[in-house]
CSV table of C-alpha atoms and ligand atoms in Angstrom, one decimal:
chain,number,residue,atom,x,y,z
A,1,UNK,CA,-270.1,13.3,-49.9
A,2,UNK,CA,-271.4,10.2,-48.7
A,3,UNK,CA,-272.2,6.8,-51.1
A,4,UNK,CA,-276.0,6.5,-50.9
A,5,UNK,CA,-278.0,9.3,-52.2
A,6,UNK,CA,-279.8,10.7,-49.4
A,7,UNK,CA,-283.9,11.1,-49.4
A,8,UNK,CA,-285.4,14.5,-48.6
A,9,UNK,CA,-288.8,15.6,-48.0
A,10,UNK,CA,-289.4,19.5,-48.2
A,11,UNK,CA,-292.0,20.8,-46.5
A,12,UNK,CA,-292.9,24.5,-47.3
A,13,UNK,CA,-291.1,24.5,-50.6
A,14,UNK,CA,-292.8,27.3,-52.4
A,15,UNK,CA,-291.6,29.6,-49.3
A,16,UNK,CA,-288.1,31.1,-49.0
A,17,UNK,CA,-286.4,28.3,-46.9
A,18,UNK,CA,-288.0,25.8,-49.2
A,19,UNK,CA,-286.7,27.5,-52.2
A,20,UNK,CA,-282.9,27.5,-50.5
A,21,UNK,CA,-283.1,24.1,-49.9
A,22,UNK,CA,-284.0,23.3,-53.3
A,23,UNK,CA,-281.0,25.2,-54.5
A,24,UNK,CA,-278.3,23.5,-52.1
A,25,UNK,CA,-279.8,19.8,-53.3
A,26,UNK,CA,-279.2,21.0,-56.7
A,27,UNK,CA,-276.2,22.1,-56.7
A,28,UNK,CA,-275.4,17.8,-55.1
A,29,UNK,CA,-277.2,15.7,-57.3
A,30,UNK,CA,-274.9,12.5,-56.6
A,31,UNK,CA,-276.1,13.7,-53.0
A,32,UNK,CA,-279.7,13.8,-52.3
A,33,UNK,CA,-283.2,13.3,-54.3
A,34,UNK,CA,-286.5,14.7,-53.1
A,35,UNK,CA,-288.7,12.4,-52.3
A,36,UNK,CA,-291.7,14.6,-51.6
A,37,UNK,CA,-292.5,18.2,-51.6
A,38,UNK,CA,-294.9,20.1,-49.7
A,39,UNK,CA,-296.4,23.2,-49.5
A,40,UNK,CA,-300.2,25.2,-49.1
A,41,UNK,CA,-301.7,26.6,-52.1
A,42,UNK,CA,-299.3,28.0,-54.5
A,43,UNK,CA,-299.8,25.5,-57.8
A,44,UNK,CA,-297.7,27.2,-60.2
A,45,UNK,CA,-294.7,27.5,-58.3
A,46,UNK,CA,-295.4,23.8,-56.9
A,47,UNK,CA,-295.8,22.6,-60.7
A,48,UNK,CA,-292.1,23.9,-61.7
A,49,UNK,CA,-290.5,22.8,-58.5
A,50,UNK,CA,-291.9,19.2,-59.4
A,51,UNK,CA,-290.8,19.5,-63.3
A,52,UNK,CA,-287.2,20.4,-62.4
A,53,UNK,CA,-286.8,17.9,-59.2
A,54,UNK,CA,-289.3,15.1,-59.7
A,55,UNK,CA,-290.3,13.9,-56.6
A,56,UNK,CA,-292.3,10.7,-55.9
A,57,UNK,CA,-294.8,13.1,-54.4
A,58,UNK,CA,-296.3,16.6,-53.9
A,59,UNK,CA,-298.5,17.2,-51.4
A,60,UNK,CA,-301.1,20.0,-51.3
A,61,UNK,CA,-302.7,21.3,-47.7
A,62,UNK,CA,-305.2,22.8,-49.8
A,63,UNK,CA,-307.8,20.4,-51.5
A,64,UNK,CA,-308.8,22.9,-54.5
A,65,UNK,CA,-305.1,23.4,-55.2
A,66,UNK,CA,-304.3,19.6,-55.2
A,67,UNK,CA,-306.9,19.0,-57.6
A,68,UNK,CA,-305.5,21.8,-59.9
A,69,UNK,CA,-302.1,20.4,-59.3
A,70,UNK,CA,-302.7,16.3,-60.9
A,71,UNK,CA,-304.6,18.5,-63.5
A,72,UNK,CA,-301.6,20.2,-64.6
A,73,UNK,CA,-298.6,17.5,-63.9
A,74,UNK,CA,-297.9,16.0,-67.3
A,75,UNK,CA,-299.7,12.3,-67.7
A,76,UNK,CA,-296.4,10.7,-67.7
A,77,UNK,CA,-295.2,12.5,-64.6
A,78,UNK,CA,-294.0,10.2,-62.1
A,79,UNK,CA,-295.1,12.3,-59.6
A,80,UNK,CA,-297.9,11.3,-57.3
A,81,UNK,CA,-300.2,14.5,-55.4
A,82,UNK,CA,-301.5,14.0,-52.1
A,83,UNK,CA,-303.8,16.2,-50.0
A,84,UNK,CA,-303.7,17.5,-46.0
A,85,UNK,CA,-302.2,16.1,-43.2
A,86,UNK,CA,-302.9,12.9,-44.2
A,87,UNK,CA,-300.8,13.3,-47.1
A,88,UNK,CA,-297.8,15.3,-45.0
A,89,UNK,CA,-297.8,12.3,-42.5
A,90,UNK,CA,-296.9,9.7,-45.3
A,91,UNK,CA,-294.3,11.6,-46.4
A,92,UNK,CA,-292.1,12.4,-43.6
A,93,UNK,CA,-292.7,8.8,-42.2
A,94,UNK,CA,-291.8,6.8,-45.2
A,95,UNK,CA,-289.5,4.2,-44.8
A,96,UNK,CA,-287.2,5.4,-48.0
A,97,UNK,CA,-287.1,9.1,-46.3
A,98,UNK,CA,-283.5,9.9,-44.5
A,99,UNK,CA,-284.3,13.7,-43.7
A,100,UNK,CA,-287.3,16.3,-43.5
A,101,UNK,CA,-287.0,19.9,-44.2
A,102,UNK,CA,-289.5,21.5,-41.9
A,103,UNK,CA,-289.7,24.7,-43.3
A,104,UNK,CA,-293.9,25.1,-43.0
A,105,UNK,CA,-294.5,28.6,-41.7
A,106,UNK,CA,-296.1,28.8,-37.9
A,107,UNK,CA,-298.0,26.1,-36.1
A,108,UNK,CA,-299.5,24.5,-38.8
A,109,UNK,CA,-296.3,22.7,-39.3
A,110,UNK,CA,-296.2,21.1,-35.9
A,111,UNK,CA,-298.0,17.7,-36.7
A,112,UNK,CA,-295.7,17.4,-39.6
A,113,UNK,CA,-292.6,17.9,-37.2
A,114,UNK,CA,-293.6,15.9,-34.7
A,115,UNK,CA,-294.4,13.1,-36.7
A,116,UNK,CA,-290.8,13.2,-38.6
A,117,UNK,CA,-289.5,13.3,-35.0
A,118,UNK,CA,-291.6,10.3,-33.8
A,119,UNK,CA,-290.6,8.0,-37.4
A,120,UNK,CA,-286.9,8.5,-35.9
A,121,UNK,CA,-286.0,11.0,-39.3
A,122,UNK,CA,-283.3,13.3,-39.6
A,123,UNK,CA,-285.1,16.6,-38.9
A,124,UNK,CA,-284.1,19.9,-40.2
A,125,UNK,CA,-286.2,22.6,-38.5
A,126,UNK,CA,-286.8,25.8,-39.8
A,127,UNK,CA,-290.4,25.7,-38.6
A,128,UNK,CA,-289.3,27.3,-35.0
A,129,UNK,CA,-292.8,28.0,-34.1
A,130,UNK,CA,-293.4,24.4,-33.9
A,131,UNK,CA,-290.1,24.2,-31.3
A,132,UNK,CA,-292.1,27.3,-29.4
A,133,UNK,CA,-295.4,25.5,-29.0
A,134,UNK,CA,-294.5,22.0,-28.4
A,135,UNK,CA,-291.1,22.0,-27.0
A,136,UNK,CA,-292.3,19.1,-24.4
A,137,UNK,CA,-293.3,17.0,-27.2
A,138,UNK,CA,-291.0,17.6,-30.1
A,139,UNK,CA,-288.5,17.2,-28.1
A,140,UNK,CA,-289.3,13.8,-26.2
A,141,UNK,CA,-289.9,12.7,-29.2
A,142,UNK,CA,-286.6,13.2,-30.6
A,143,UNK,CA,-285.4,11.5,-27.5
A,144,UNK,CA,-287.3,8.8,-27.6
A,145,UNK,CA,-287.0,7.5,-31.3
A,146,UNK,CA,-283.7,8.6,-31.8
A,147,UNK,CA,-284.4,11.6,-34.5
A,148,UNK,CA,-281.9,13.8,-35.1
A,149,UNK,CA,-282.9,17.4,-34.7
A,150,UNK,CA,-280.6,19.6,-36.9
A,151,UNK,CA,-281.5,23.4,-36.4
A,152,UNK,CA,-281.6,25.4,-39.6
A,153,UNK,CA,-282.6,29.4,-38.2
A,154,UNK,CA,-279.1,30.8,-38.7
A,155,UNK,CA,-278.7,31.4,-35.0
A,156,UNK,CA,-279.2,27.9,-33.6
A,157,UNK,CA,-277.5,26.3,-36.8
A,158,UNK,CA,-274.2,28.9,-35.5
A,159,UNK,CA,-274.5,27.7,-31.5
A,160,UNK,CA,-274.7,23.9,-32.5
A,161,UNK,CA,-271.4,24.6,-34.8
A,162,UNK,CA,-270.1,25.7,-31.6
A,163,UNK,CA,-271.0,23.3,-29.2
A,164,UNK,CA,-269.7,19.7,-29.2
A,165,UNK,CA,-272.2,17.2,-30.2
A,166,UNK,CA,-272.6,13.5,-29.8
A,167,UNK,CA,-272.8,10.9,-33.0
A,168,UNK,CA,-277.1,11.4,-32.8
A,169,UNK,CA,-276.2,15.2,-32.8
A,170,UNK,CA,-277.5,15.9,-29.0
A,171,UNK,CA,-275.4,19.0,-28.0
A,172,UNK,CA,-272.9,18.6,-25.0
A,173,UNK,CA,-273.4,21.8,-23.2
A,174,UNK,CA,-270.6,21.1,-20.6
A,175,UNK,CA,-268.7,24.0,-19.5
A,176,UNK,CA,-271.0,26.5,-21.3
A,177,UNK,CA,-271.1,29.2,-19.0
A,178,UNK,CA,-273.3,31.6,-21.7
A,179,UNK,CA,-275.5,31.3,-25.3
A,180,UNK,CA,-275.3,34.8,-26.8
A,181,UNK,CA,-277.9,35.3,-29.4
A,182,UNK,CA,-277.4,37.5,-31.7
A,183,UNK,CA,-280.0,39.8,-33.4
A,184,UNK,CA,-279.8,42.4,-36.1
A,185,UNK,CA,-282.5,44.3,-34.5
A,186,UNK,CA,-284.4,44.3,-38.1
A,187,UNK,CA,-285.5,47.4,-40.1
A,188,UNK,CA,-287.0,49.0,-37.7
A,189,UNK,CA,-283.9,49.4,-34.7
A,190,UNK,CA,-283.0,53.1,-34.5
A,191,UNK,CA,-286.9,53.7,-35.0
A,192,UNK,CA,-288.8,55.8,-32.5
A,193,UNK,CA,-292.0,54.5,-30.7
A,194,UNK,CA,-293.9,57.3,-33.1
A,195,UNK,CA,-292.5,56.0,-36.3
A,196,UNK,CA,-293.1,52.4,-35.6
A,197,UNK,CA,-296.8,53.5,-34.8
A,198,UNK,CA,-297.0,53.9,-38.5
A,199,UNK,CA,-295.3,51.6,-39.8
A,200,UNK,CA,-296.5,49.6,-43.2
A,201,UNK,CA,-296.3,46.2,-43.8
A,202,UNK,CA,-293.8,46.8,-46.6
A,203,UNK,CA,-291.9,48.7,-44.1
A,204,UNK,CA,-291.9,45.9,-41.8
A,205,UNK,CA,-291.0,43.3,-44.1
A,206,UNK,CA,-287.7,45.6,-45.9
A,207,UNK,CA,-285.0,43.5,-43.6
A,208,UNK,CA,-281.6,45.3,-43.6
A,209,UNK,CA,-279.6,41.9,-44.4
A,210,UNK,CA,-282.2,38.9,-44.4
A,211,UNK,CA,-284.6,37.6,-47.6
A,212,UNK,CA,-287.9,35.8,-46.2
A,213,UNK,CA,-291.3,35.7,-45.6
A,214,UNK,CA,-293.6,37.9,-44.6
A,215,UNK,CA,-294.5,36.4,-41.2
A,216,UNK,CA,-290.7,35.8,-39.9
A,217,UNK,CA,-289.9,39.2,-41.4
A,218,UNK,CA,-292.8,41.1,-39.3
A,219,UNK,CA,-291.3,39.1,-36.4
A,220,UNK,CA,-287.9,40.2,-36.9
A,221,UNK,CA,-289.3,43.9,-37.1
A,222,UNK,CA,-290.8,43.4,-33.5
A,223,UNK,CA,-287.7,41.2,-32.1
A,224,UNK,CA,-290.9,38.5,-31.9
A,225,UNK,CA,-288.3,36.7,-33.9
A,226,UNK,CA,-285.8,36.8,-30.8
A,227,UNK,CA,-288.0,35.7,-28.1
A,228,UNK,CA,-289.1,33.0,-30.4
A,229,UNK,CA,-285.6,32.1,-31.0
A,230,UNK,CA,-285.1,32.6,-26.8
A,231,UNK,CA,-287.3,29.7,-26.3
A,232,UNK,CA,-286.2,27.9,-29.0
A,233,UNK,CA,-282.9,28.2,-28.0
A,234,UNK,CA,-283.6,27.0,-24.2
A,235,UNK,CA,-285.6,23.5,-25.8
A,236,UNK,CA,-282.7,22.5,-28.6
A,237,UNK,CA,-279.6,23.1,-26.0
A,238,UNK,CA,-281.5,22.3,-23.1
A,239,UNK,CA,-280.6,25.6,-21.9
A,240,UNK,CA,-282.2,27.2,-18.2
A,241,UNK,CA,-283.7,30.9,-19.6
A,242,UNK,CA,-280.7,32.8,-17.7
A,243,UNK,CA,-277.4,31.3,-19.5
A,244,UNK,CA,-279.0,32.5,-22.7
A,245,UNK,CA,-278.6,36.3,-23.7
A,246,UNK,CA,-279.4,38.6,-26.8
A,247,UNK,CA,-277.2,40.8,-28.2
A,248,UNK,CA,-277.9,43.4,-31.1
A,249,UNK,CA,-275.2,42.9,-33.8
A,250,UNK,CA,-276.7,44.8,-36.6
A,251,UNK,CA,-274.4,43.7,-39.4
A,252,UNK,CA,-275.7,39.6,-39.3
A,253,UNK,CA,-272.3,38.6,-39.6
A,254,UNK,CA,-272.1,36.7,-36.3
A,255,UNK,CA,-274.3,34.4,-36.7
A,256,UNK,CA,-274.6,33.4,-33.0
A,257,UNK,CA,-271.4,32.9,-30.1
A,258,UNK,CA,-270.8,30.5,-27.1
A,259,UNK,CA,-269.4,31.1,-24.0
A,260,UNK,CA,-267.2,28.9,-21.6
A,261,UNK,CA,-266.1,28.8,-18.4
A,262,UNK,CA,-262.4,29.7,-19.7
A,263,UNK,CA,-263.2,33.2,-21.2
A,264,UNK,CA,-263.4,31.2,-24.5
A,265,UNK,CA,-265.9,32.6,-26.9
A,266,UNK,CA,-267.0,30.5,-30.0
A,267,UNK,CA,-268.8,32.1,-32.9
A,268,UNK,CA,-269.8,31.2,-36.3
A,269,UNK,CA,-269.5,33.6,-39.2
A,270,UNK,CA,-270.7,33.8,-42.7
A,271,UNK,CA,-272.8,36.0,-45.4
A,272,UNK,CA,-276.4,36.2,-44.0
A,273,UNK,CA,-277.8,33.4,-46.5
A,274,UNK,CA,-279.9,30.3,-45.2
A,275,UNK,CA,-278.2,28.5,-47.8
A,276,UNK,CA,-275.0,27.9,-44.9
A,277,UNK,CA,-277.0,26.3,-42.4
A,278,UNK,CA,-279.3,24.3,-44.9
A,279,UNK,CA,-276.4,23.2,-46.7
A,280,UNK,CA,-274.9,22.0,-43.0
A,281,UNK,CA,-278.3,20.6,-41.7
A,282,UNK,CA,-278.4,18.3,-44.9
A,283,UNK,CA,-274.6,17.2,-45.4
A,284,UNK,CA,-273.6,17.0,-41.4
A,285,UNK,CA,-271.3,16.1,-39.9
A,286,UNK,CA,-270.3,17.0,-43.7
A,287,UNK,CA,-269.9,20.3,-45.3
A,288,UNK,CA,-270.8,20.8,-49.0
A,289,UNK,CA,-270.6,24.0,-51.1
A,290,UNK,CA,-274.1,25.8,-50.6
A,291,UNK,CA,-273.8,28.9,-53.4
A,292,UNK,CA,-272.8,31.5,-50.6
A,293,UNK,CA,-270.7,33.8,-51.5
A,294,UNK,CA,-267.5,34.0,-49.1
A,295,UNK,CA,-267.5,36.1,-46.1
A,296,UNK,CA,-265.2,39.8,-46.8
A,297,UNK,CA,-264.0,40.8,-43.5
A,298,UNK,CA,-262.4,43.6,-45.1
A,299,UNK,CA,-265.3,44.8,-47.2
A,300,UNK,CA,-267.6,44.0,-43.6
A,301,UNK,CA,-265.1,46.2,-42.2
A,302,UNK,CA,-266.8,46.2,-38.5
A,303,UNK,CA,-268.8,44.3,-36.2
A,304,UNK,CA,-271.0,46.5,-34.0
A,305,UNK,CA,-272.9,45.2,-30.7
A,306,UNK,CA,-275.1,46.7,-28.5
A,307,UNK,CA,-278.2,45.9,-25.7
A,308,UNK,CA,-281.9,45.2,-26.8
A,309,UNK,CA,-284.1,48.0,-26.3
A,310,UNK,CA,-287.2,45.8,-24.8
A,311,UNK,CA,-289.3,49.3,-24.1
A,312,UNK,CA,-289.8,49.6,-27.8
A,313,UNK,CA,-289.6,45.8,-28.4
A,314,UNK,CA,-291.5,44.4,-25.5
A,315,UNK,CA,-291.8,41.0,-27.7
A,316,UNK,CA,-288.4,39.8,-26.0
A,317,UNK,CA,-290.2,40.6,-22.5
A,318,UNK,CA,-292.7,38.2,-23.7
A,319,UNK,CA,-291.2,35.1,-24.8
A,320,UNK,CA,-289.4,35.9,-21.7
A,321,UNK,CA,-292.2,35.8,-19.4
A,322,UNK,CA,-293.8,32.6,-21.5
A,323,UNK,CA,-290.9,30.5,-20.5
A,324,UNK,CA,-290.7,31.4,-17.2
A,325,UNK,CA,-294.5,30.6,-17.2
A,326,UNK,CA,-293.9,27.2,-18.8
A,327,UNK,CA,-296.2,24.5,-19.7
A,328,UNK,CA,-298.9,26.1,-22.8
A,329,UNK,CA,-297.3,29.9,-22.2
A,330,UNK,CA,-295.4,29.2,-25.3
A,331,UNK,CA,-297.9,27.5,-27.6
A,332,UNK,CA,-300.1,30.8,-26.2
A,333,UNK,CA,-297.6,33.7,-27.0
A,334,UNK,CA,-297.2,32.2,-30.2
A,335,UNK,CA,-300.6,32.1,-31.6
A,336,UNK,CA,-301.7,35.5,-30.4
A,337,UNK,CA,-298.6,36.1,-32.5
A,338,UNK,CA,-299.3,34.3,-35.7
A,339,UNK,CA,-303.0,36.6,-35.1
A,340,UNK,CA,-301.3,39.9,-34.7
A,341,UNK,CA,-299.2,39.5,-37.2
A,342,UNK,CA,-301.8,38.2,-39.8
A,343,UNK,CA,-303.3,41.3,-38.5
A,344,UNK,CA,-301.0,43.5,-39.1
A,345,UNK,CA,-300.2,42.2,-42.4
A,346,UNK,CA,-303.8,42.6,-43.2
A,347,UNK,CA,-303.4,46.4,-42.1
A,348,UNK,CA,-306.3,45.4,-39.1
A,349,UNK,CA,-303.9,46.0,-36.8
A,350,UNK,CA,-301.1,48.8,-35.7
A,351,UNK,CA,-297.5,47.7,-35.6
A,352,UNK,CA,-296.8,49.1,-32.3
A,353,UNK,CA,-299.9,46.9,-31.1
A,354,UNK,CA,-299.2,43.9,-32.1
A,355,UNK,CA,-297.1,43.2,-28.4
A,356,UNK,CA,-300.4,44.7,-26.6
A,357,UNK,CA,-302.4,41.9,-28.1
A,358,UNK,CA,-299.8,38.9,-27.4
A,359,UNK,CA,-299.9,40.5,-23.8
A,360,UNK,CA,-303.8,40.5,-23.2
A,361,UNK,CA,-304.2,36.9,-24.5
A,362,UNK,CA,-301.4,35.8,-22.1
A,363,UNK,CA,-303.2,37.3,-19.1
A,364,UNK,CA,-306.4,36.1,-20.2
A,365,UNK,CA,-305.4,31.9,-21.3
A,366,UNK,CA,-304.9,29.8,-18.6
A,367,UNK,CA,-301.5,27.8,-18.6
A,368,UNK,CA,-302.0,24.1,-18.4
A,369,UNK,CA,-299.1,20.8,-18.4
A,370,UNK,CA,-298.5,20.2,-22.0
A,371,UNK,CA,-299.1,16.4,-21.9
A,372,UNK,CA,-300.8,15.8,-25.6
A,373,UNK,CA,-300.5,17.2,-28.8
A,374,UNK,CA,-304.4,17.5,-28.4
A,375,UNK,CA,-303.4,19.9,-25.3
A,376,UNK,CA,-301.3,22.1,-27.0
A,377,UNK,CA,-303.5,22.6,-30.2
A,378,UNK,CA,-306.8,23.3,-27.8
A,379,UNK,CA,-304.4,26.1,-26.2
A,380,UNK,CA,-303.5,27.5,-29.2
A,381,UNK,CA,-307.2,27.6,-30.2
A,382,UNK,CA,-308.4,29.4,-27.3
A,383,UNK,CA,-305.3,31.9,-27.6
A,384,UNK,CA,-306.3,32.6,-31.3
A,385,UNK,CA,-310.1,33.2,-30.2
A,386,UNK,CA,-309.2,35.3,-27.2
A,387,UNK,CA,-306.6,37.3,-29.8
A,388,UNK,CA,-309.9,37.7,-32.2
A,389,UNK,CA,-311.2,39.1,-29.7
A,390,UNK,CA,-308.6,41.4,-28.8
A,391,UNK,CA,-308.4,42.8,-31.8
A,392,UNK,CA,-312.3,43.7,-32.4
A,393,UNK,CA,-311.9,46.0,-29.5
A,394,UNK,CA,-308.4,47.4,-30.4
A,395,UNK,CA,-309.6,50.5,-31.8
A,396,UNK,CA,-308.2,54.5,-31.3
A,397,UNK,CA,-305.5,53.6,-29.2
A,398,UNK,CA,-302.8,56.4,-28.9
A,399,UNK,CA,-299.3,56.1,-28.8
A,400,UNK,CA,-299.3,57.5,-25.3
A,401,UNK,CA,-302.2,55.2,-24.7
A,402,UNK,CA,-299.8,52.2,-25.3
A,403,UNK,CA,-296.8,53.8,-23.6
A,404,UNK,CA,-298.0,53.5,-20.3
B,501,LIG,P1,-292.6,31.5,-46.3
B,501,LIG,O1,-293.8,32.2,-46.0
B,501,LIG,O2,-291.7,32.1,-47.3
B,501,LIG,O3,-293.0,30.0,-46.8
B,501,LIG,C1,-293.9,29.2,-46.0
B,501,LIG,C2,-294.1,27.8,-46.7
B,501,LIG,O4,-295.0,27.1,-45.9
B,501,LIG,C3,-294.7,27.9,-48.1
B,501,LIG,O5,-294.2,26.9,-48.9
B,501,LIG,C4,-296.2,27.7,-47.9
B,501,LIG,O6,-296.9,27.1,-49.0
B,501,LIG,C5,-296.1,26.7,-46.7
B,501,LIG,N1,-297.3,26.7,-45.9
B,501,LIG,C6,-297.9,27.7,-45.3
B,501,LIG,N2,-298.9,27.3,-44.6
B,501,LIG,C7,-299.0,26.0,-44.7
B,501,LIG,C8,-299.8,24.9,-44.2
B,501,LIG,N3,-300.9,25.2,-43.4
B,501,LIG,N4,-299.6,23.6,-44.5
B,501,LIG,C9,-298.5,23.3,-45.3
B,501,LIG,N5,-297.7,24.3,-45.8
B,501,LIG,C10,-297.9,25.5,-45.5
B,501,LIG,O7,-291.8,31.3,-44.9
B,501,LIG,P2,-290.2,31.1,-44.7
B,501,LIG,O8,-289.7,32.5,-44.5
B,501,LIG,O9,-289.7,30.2,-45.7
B,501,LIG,O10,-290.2,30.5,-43.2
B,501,LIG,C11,-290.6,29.1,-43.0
B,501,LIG,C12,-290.2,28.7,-41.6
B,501,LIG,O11,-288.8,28.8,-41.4
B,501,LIG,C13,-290.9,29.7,-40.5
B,501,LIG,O12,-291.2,28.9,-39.4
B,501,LIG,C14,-289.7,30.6,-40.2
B,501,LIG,O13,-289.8,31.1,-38.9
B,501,LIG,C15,-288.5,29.7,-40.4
B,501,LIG,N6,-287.3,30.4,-40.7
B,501,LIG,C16,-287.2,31.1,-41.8
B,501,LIG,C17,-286.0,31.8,-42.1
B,501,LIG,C18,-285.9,32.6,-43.4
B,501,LIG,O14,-284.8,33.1,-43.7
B,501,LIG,N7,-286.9,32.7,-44.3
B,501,LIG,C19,-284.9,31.8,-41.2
B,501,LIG,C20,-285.1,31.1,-40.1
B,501,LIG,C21,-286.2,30.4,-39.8
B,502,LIG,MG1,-283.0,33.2,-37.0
């Protein structure tokens, strides 16, 4: 690839992107090092990512765990541990760092982001819910300090593939007439209202083509995952809500198609493996080898499409509504989210009423001009208190109940 060995910082390392990522840089050591890694709690698998890739440093959100962690690196290990934000901030600003994997799960990894988008770094972002809830800001910072905002969820790494960009990777979305989005329509598609009304956890999370965590998988069960991917859509291409559509395409082969004003329809195809669009996000405008198997048309056989069903997936309704709504409605819809979700995981909460809850705390918050990152956290708060309280009172509900 290129003659200087590129710096990474991973953030969320322990989690599935993290792990990927870890992979593709390994497979390129001439390539890239890893400067820092980053992740919440989990010491042991923190400890064997640091013994096989030796960062400079290995930071710890959780001050228990980062203690545990110097306690077990080896005294001669070069690595240094750090601890919170403080400790995520240094390493996606430092001077040596070329690129940051933001791969953090949910809001909590929208300081990091922003910060790697402020130092002017190469950002890889995984971490869509960051995207979601400050869109004004991550964005204008990207502008601003001339980041480069790579997009690593499959879809938006597919439509960037697609799109002409310039040298600083800003998309030129001239002659675009459409974004079509795809979706798999997760495990729960042909499922009847009834049957989602008891779904499990373990149910939720058994994608039909896709490996990841538990959050993004519960989110892909209630096409959550699309509406979030809708708004992130409309912030990386600068995209107005209509010239962006979803389509069901349940074998994850398309990974995402643009449309143009000649009929012309570009799409990007592969295996569904985040290792593609990691493996793009860290070599581009290069392409490296990334471990993914290649694609078999022939084995695929066919590519199926068909329309979301947004009366049992009202999720896509609301993201919709959210950026229409504009301003905090996204930051909003996302944190009662991340608390129905949690709640659901928890078994506190039904599957089927986990949209009832986003709903309720998005008639209830009141939508204010995103203008800090102070403004966007203190509406994120009050739509995770107002969701708390949601939920205490979300008790014998019917399925009937719901339907209407
Ligand atoms: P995961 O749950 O497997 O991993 C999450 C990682 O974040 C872990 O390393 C965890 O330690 C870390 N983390 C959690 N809370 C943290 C905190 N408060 N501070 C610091 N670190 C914290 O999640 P994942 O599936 O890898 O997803 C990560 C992000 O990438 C999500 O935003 C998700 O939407 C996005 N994404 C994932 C996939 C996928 O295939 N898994 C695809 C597209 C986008
Ligand atoms: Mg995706």
């Amino acid at each position: 690839m290129t003659a200087s060995l590129r710096q990474v910082s991973v953030l969320g390392s322990t989690g599935s992107i993290g792990v990927s990522t870890l992979d593709v840089i390994a497979r390129h050591p001439g390539d890239f090092a890893v400067y820092a890694l980053a992740a919440n709690r989990s010491v042991e698998a923190m400890l064997a990512q640091c013994l096989q890739h030796q960062p400079q440093f290995a930071v710890m959100m959780d001050e228990a765990a980062a203690q545990l962690l110097s306690d077990q690196l080896p005294t001669d290990s070069q690595t240094q541990v750090l601890q919170g934000e403080a400790g995520l901030t240094q390493v996606v600003t430092a001077p040596e760092v070329d690129s940051v994997m933001a791969a953090i799960v949910g809001a909590a990894g929208l300081p990091s982001t922003l910060a790697a988008a402020n130092a002017g770094k190469t950002v890889l972002l995984a971490n869509k819910e960051s995207l979601v809830m400050g869109g004004h800001l991550l964005m204008q910072a990207v502008r601003e300090s001339g980041a480069r905002l790579l997009p690593i969820d499959s879809e938006h790494n597919a439509i960037f593939q697609c799109m002409p960009v310039d040298e600083q990777a800003r998309p030129m979305r001239d002659g675009i007439s459409k974004v079509l989005l795809t979706a798999s329509g997760g495990p729960f598609r042909s499922w009847t209202y009834e049957q989602m009304y008891n779904a499990t956890p373990d149910q939720a999370c058994a994608h039909p083509n896709w490996s990841m965590g538990r959050k993004i998988s519960v989110d892909s069960a209630s096409l959550m995952n699309k509406g979030l991917e809708f708004i992130e859509a409309c912030w990386i291409f600068d995209l107005t809500p209509d010239l962006v559509d979803v389509v069901v395409h349940p074998q994850s082969i398309i990974h995402s198609m643009v449309q143009y004003l000649d009929g012309s329809v570009l799409a990007q195809l592969g295996n569904p493996d985040m290792r593609t669009p990691i493996a793009y996000g860290l070599a581009w405008p290069e392409r490296l080898v990334s471990g993914v198997a290649p694609l078999d048309l022939i084995a695929a056989a066919r590519l199926d499409f068909e329309a979301p069903d947004e009366s049992r997936f009202p999720c896509l309704r609301l993201a919709r509504e959210a950026v229409a709504a504009g301003g905090t409605a996204m930051a909003v819809c996302n944190a009662a989210n991340e608390i129905a979700v949690q709640a659901f995981l928890d078994e506190q909460l039904r599957f089927t009423d986990i949209p009832s809850i986003i709903e309720g705390v998005m008639e209830k918050v009141s939508i204010v001009e995103p203008t800090a990152l102070n403004v966007v956290e203190n509406a994120d708060n009050e739509a995770r208190e107002v969701a708390r309280d949601l939920l205490a009172t979300m008790t014998g509900h019917t399925p009937e109940a719901n339907l209407a």
